[in-house]
Amino acid sequence: MNAVNADLHCHSTASDGTLAPAAVVRRAHANGVDLLALTDHDELLGLPEAAATAAELGLRFVPGVEVSVSWLDQTVHIVGLGVDPSNAALIAGLDRVRSGRDGRAAKIAAELDRIGIHGALEGALRYVGNPALISRAHFARFLVEAGCAKNVHDVFLHYLARGKPGYVDHVWATLEDAVGWIKGAGGLAVIAHPGRYRLSHVEMDILFDKFRELGGDAVEVACGAHDGGQVLAFARMARKFGLMASRASDFHGPEDSPIDLGRAPPLPPDLTPVWSRLI
Ligand code: AMP
Ligand code: MN
Ligand code: MN
Ligand code: MN
């Protein structure tokens, strides 16, 4: 199964990626990906263009989404794979999640203004490809342009992350809603990049247990955000909770991402790849 070069999580200009959906698909194809999911944040807008390009190239394509969730005091991301983009409850749910972004963006800009960084909203908007979807990644690009940090990674060390200036608490979807929308739209629900969450072992176990109980299917084991130790640690979590495993670059663009499309490490061979249910 690992002979399949699956990349089941990436972004386009429909959210906070820097390439248009068609360009993401072309780059994936050029990189040797043979099963690709586009998973924009809280948004399905890029899927028709991506699917059409994939069909032209003969690349197998999975319609996806990455839903922003508030869980305990953290933001957790749940990827949906193989969702029906015309599902009314999914569309309505994502509309609601997206609708909070403009207000949050204004607050982020006000926080940055307070520390002397002016015009951040207008600056971030210059990087936005979809007016309904302004993300911290757009602010990050503006902050690099403004000379506040040398790259996007550094921005998050000094700004926009919890405890730093420019961070604004926000309430996203519940875990129940996110998994419910994905499953209701015929998709598979996947915990995205668990290594990024600041949760204790006990809290991580509770998250996985709750996710499983809600009907969640898989966890990203091999992904751009995980080092080798985390791949092994979340492989153990997949076994412990009976979840399938996913492989994902979380690609946002050639300049912005540590890992290119199709270049995540392989899955440990004993795990069941989530794509066994997608192909
Ligand atoms: P938002 O959904 O608006 O809170 O923005 C989250 C996005 O910001 C993520 O999907 C990434 O694109 C970006 N991001 C968050 N943390 C980091 C980080 N440490 N390094 C680079 N990008 C990050
Ligand atoms: Mn992003
Ligand atoms: Mn994410
Ligand atoms: Mn992502």
Coordinates of N, CA, C and O in Angstrom, one line a residue, residues 175-239:
L175 N -15.8 19.5 18.2 CA -15.3 18.2 17.6 C -16.5 17.4 17.1 O -16.4 16.8 16.0
E176 N -17.6 17.4 17.9 CA -18.8 16.6 17.5 C -19.3 17.1 16.1 O -19.6 16.3 15.3
D177 N -19.4 18.4 16.0 CA -19.9 19.0 14.7 C -19.0 18.6 13.6 O -19.5 18.2 12.5
A178 N -17.7 18.8 13.7 CA -16.8 18.6 12.6 C -16.8 17.2 12.1 O -17.0 16.9 10.9
V179 N -16.8 16.2 13.1 CA -16.8 14.8 12.7 C -18.2 14.5 12.1 O -18.3 13.8 11.1
G180 N -19.2 15.1 12.7 CA -20.6 14.8 12.2 C -20.8 15.3 10.8 O -21.4 14.6 9.9
W181 N -20.3 16.5 10.5 CA -20.4 17.1 9.1 C -19.7 16.2 8.1 O -20.2 15.9 7.0
I182 N -18.5 15.8 8.5 CA -17.7 15.0 7.6 C -18.3 13.6 7.3 O -18.5 13.2 6.2
K183 N -18.7 12.9 8.4 CA -19.3 11.6 8.2 C -20.6 11.7 7.5 O -21.0 10.9 6.7
G184 N -21.4 12.8 7.8 CA -22.7 13.0 7.2 C -22.6 13.2 5.7 O -23.5 13.0 4.9
A185 N -21.4 13.8 5.3 CA -21.1 14.0 3.8 C -20.4 12.8 3.2 O -19.8 13.0 2.1
G186 N -20.4 11.7 3.9 CA -19.9 10.5 3.3 C -18.4 10.4 3.4 O -17.7 9.5 2.7
G187 N -17.7 11.2 4.2 CA -16.3 11.3 4.2 C -15.7 10.5 5.4 O -16.4 9.9 6.2
L188 N -14.4 10.4 5.4 CA -13.6 9.8 6.5 C -13.0 10.9 7.3 O -12.5 11.9 6.7
A189 N -13.1 10.8 8.6 CA -12.5 11.9 9.5 C -11.2 11.5 10.0 O -10.9 10.4 10.4
V190 N -10.2 12.5 9.9 CA -8.8 12.3 10.2 C -8.3 13.4 11.2 O -8.5 14.5 10.9
I191 N -7.7 13.0 12.3 CA -7.0 14.0 13.1 C -5.8 14.5 12.4 O -4.9 13.7 12.1
A192 N -5.7 15.8 12.2 CA -4.6 16.4 11.4 C -3.4 16.6 12.4 O -3.6 17.0 13.6
H193 N -2.2 16.4 11.9 CA -1.0 16.8 12.6 C -1.1 16.8 14.1 O -0.8 17.9 14.7
P194 N -1.3 15.7 14.8 CA -1.5 15.7 16.3 C -0.3 16.2 17.0 O -0.4 16.7 18.1
G195 N 0.9 16.0 16.4 CA 2.1 16.5 17.1 C 2.2 18.0 17.3 O 3.0 18.4 18.1
R196 N 1.4 18.7 16.6 CA 1.4 20.2 16.8 C 0.6 20.6 18.0 O 0.7 21.8 18.4
Y197 N -0.2 19.7 18.6 CA -1.1 20.2 19.7 C -0.4 20.2 21.0 O 0.3 19.2 21.3
R198 N -0.6 21.2 21.8 CA 0.1 21.2 23.1 C -0.8 20.6 24.1 O -1.6 21.2 24.9
L199 N -0.9 19.3 24.1 CA -1.7 18.5 25.0 C -0.8 17.5 25.8 O 0.1 17.0 25.2
S200 N -1.2 17.3 27.0 CA -0.5 16.2 27.8 C -0.9 14.9 27.2 O -1.8 14.7 26.4
H201 N -0.1 13.8 27.7 CA -0.5 12.5 27.2 C -1.9 12.1 27.5 O -2.6 11.5 26.7
V202 N -2.3 12.5 28.7 CA -3.7 12.2 29.2 C -4.7 12.9 28.3 O -5.7 12.3 27.8
E203 N -4.5 14.2 28.0 CA -5.4 14.9 27.2 C -5.4 14.4 25.7 O -6.5 14.3 25.1
M204 N -4.2 14.0 25.2 CA -4.2 13.4 23.9 C -5.0 12.1 23.8 O -5.7 11.9 22.9
D205 N -4.9 11.3 24.9 CA -5.6 10.0 24.9 C -7.1 10.4 24.9 O -7.9 9.7 24.3
I206 N -7.5 11.4 25.7 CA -8.9 11.7 25.8 C -9.4 12.2 24.4 O -10.5 11.8 23.9
L207 N -8.6 13.0 23.7 CA -9.0 13.5 22.4 C -9.2 12.3 21.4 O -10.2 12.2 20.7
F208 N -8.2 11.4 21.4 CA -8.3 10.2 20.5 C -9.5 9.3 20.9 O -10.2 8.8 20.0
D209 N -9.8 9.2 22.2 CA -10.9 8.3 22.6 C -12.2 8.9 22.2 O -13.1 8.3 21.6
K210 N -12.3 10.2 22.4 CA -13.6 11.0 22.0 C -13.8 10.9 20.5 O -14.9 10.7 20.0
F211 N -12.7 11.1 19.8 CA -12.7 11.1 18.3 C -13.2 9.8 17.8 O -14.1 9.7 16.9
R212 N -12.7 8.7 18.4 CA -13.1 7.3 18.0 C -14.5 7.1 18.3 O -15.3 6.5 17.5
E213 N -14.9 7.6 19.5 CA -16.3 7.4 19.9 C -17.3 8.1 19.0 O -18.4 7.6 18.8
L214 N -16.9 9.2 18.5 CA -17.7 10.0 17.5 C -17.7 9.4 16.1 O -18.5 9.9 15.3
G215 N -16.9 8.4 15.9 CA -16.9 7.7 14.6 C -15.7 8.2 13.7 O -15.7 7.9 12.5
G216 N -14.7 8.8 14.3 CA -13.5 9.2 13.6 C -12.8 8.0 13.1 O -12.9 6.9 13.6
D217 N -12.1 8.2 12.0 CA -11.5 7.0 11.2 C -10.0 6.9 11.3 O -9.5 5.8 11.3
A218 N -9.3 8.0 11.3 CA -7.8 7.9 11.1 C -7.1 9.1 11.7 O -7.7 10.0 12.2
V219 N -5.8 8.9 11.7 CA -4.9 10.0 12.3 C -3.7 10.2 11.3 O -3.2 9.2 10.7
E220 N -3.3 11.4 11.1 CA -2.1 11.7 10.3 C -0.9 11.2 11.1 O -0.6 11.8 12.2
V221 N -0.2 10.2 10.6 CA 1.0 9.7 11.3 C 2.2 10.2 10.6 O 3.1 10.8 11.3
A222 N 2.3 10.1 9.3 CA 3.4 10.6 8.5 C 3.0 12.0 7.9 O 2.2 12.0 7.0
C223 N 3.5 13.1 8.5 CA 3.1 14.4 8.0 C 4.2 15.4 8.1 O 5.1 15.2 8.9
G224 N 4.1 16.5 7.4 CA 5.1 17.5 7.3 C 5.4 18.1 8.7 O 6.6 18.5 8.9
A225 N 4.5 18.0 9.6 CA 4.7 18.6 10.9 C 5.4 17.7 11.9 O 5.8 18.1 13.0
H226 N 5.6 16.4 11.6 CA 6.1 15.4 12.5 C 7.6 15.1 12.2 O 7.9 14.8 11.1
D227 N 8.4 15.0 13.3 CA 9.7 14.5 13.1 C 9.6 12.9 13.3 O 8.6 12.4 13.5
G228 N 10.8 12.3 13.1 CA 10.8 10.8 13.1 C 10.2 10.2 14.4 O 9.4 9.2 14.3
G229 N 10.5 10.8 15.5 CA 10.0 10.3 16.8 C 8.5 10.4 16.9 O 7.8 9.6 17.4
Q230 N 7.9 11.5 16.3 CA 6.5 11.7 16.3 C 5.8 10.8 15.4 O 4.7 10.3 15.7
V231 N 6.4 10.4 14.3 CA 5.8 9.4 13.4 C 5.6 8.1 14.2 O 4.5 7.5 14.1
L232 N 6.7 7.7 14.9 CA 6.6 6.5 15.7 C 5.5 6.6 16.8 O 4.7 5.7 17.1
A233 N 5.5 7.8 17.5 CA 4.6 8.0 18.6 C 3.1 7.9 18.1 O 2.3 7.3 18.8
F234 N 2.8 8.6 17.0 CA 1.4 8.6 16.5 C 1.1 7.3 15.8 O -0.1 6.9 15.7
A235 N 2.1 6.5 15.4 CA 1.8 5.2 14.9 C 1.3 4.3 16.0 O 0.4 3.6 15.9
R236 N 2.0 4.5 17.2 CA 1.5 3.8 18.4 C 0.1 4.2 18.8 O -0.7 3.3 19.2
M237 N -0.2 5.5 18.7 CA -1.6 5.9 19.0 C -2.6 5.3 18.0 O -3.7 5.0 18.4
A238 N -2.2 5.2 16.7 CA -3.2 4.6 15.7 C -3.5 3.2 16.1 O -4.6 2.8 16.1
R239 N -2.4 2.4 16.5 CA -2.6 1.0 17.0 C -3.5 1.0 18.2 O -4.4 0.2 18.3

